CSV table of C-alpha atoms in Angstrom, one decimal:
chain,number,residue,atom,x,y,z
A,30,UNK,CA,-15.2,34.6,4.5
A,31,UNK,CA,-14.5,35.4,0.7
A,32,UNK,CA,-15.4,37.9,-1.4
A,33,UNK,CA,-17.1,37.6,-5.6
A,34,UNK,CA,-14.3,38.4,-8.0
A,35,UNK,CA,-16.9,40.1,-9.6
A,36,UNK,CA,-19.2,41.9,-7.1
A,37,UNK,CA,-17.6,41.7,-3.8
A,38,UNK,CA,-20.2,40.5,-2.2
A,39,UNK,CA,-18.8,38.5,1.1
A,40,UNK,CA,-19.4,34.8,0.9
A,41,UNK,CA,-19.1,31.7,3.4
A,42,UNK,CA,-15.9,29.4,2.3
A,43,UNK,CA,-18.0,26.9,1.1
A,44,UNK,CA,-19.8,29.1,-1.7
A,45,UNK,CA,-19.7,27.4,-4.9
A,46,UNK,CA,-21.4,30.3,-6.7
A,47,UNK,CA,-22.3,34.3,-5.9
A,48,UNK,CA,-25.6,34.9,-4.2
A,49,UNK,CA,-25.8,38.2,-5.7
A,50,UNK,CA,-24.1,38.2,-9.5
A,51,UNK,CA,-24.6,34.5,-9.8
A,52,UNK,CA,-21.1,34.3,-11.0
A,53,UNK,CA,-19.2,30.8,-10.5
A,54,UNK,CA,-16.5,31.1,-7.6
A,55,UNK,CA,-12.7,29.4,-8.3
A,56,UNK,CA,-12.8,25.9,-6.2
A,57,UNK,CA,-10.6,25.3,-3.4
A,58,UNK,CA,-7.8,24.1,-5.0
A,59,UNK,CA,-6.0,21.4,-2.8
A,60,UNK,CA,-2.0,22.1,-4.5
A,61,UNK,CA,1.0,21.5,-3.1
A,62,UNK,CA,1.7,21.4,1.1
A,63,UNK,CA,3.8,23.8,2.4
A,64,UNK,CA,7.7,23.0,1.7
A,65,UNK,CA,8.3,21.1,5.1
A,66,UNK,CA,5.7,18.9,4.8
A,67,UNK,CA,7.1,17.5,2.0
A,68,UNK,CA,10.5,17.6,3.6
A,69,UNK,CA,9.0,15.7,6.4
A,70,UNK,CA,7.4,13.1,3.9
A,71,UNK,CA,11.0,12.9,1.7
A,72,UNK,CA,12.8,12.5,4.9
A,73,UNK,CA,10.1,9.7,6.4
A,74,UNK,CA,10.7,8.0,3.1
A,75,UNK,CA,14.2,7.8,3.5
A,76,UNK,CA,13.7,6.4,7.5
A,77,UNK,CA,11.7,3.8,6.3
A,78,UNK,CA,13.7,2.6,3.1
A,79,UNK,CA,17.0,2.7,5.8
A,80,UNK,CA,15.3,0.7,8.5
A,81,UNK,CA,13.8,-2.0,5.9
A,82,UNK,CA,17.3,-2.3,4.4
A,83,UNK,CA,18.7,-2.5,8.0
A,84,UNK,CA,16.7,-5.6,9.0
A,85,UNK,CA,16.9,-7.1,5.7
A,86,UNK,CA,20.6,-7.6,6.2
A,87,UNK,CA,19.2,-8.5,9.6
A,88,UNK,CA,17.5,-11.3,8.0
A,89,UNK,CA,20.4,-12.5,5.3
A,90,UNK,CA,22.9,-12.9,7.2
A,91,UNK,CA,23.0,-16.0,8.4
A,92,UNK,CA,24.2,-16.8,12.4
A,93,UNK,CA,24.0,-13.5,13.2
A,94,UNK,CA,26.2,-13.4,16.3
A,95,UNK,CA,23.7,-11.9,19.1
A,96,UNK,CA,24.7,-13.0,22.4
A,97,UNK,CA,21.5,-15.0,24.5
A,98,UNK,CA,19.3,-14.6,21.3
A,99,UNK,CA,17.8,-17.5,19.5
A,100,UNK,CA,18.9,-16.8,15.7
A,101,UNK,CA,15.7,-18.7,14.1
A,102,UNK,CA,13.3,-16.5,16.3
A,103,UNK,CA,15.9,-13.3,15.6
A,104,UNK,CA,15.5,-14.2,11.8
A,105,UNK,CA,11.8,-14.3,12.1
A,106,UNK,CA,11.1,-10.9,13.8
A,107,UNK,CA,13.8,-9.3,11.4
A,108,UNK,CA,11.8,-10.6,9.0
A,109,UNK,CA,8.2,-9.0,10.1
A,110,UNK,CA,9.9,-6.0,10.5
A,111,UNK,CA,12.0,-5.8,7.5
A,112,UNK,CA,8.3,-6.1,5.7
A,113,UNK,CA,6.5,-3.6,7.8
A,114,UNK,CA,9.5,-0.9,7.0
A,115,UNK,CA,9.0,-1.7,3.3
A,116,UNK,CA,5.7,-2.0,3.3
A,117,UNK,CA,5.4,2.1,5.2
A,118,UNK,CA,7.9,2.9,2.7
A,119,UNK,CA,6.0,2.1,-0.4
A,120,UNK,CA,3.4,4.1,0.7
A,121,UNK,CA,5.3,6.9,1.9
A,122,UNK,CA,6.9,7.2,-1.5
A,123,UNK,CA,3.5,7.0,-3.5
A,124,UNK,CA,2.2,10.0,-0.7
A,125,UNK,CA,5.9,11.7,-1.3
A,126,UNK,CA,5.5,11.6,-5.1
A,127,UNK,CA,1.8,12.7,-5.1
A,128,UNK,CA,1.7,15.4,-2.5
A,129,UNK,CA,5.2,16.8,-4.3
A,130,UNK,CA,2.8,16.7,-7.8
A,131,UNK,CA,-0.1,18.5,-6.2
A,132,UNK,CA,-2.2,15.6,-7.1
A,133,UNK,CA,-5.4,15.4,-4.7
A,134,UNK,CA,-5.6,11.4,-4.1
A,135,UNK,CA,-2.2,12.4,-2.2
A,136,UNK,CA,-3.7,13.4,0.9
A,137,UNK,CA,-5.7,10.4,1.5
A,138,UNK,CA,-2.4,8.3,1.7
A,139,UNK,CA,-0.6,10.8,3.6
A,140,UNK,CA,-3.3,10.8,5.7
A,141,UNK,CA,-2.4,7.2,6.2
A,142,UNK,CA,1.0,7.6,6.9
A,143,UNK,CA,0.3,10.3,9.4
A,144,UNK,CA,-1.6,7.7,10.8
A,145,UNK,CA,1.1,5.7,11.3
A,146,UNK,CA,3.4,8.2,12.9
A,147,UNK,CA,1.1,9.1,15.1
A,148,UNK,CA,1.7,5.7,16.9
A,149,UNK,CA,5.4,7.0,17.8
A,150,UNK,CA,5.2,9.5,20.4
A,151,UNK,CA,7.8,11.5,18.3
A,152,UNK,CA,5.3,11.4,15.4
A,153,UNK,CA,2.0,12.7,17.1
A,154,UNK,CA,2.9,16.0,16.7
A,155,UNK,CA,4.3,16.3,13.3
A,156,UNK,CA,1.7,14.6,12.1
A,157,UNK,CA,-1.1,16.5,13.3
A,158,UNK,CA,0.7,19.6,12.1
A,159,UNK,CA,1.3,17.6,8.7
A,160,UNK,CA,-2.8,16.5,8.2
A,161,UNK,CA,-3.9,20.5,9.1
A,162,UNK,CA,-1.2,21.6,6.2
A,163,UNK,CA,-2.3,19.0,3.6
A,164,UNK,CA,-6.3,19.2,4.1
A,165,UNK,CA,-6.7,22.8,4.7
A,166,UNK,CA,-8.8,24.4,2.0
A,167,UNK,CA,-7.0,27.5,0.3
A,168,UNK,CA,-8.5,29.5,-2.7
A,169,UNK,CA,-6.6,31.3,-5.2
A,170,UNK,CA,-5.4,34.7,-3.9
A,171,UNK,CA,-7.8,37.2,-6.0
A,172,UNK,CA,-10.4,36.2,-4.3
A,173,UNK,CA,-10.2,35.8,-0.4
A,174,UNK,CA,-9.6,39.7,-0.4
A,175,UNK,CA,-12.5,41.6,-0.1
A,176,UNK,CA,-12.7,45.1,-2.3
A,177,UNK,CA,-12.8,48.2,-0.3
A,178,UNK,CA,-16.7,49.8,0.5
């Protein structure tokens, strides 16, 4: 519940406007994630760029020397990987950037990458915290405090 900045009068979360005064309610403001969910996202971003570096080198070096492992078929899956890490690091750093700005169309590409992590076993967790910390609604402090009777 909220209360009317104006009237007090205690409102669902979803009130656009006062029932009573008529007065227009601030929106739910979407801002910045708590500080370790962008952490999280910074330090994803930096994974990902080190693993798609990793198996690009994977992929330019030619004969690597792996012991009982065909180097074409080597090259080839260093390659699939090399663009799945760079392709999950693109979009980590447009969610990183976005969600660090406050801008709204952030959270449907962390969304996204949460997603993604959620297919690790490691990641199912943090990202489930990290999707309730970037879509819950918060209003501006005034008014989610009700005046006293």
């Amino acid at each position: 519940m909220i209360s009317c900045p104006a009237c007090g009068l205690s409102l669902p979360e979803f009130a656009r406007f006062c029932a009573r005064c008529g007065r227009r309610l601030p929106p739910l403001r979407g801002g910045v994630p708590p500080i370790w969910v962008l952490v999280l996202f910074w330090l994803g971003t930096v994974a990902s760029l080190a693993v798609a570096l990793a198996y690009t080198l994977a992929l330019v070096i030619p004969d690597l020397p792996v012991e009982g492992v065909d180097p074409g078929q080597l090259r080839r899956v260093a390659g699939i990987v090399a663009a799945a890490a760079a392709s999950l690091f693109v979009a980590q750093l447009i969610a990183s950037v976005g969600l660090t700005l406050g801008r709204s169309w952030a959270k449907g590409m962390a969304t996204l990458i949460c997603v993604a992590w959620a297919l690790t076993c490691l990641g199912l967790p943090l990202s489930v915290l990290a999707l309730n910390a970037i879509w819950r609604p918060v209003r501006p402090a005034h008014s989610s405090v009700a005046p006293p009777p």
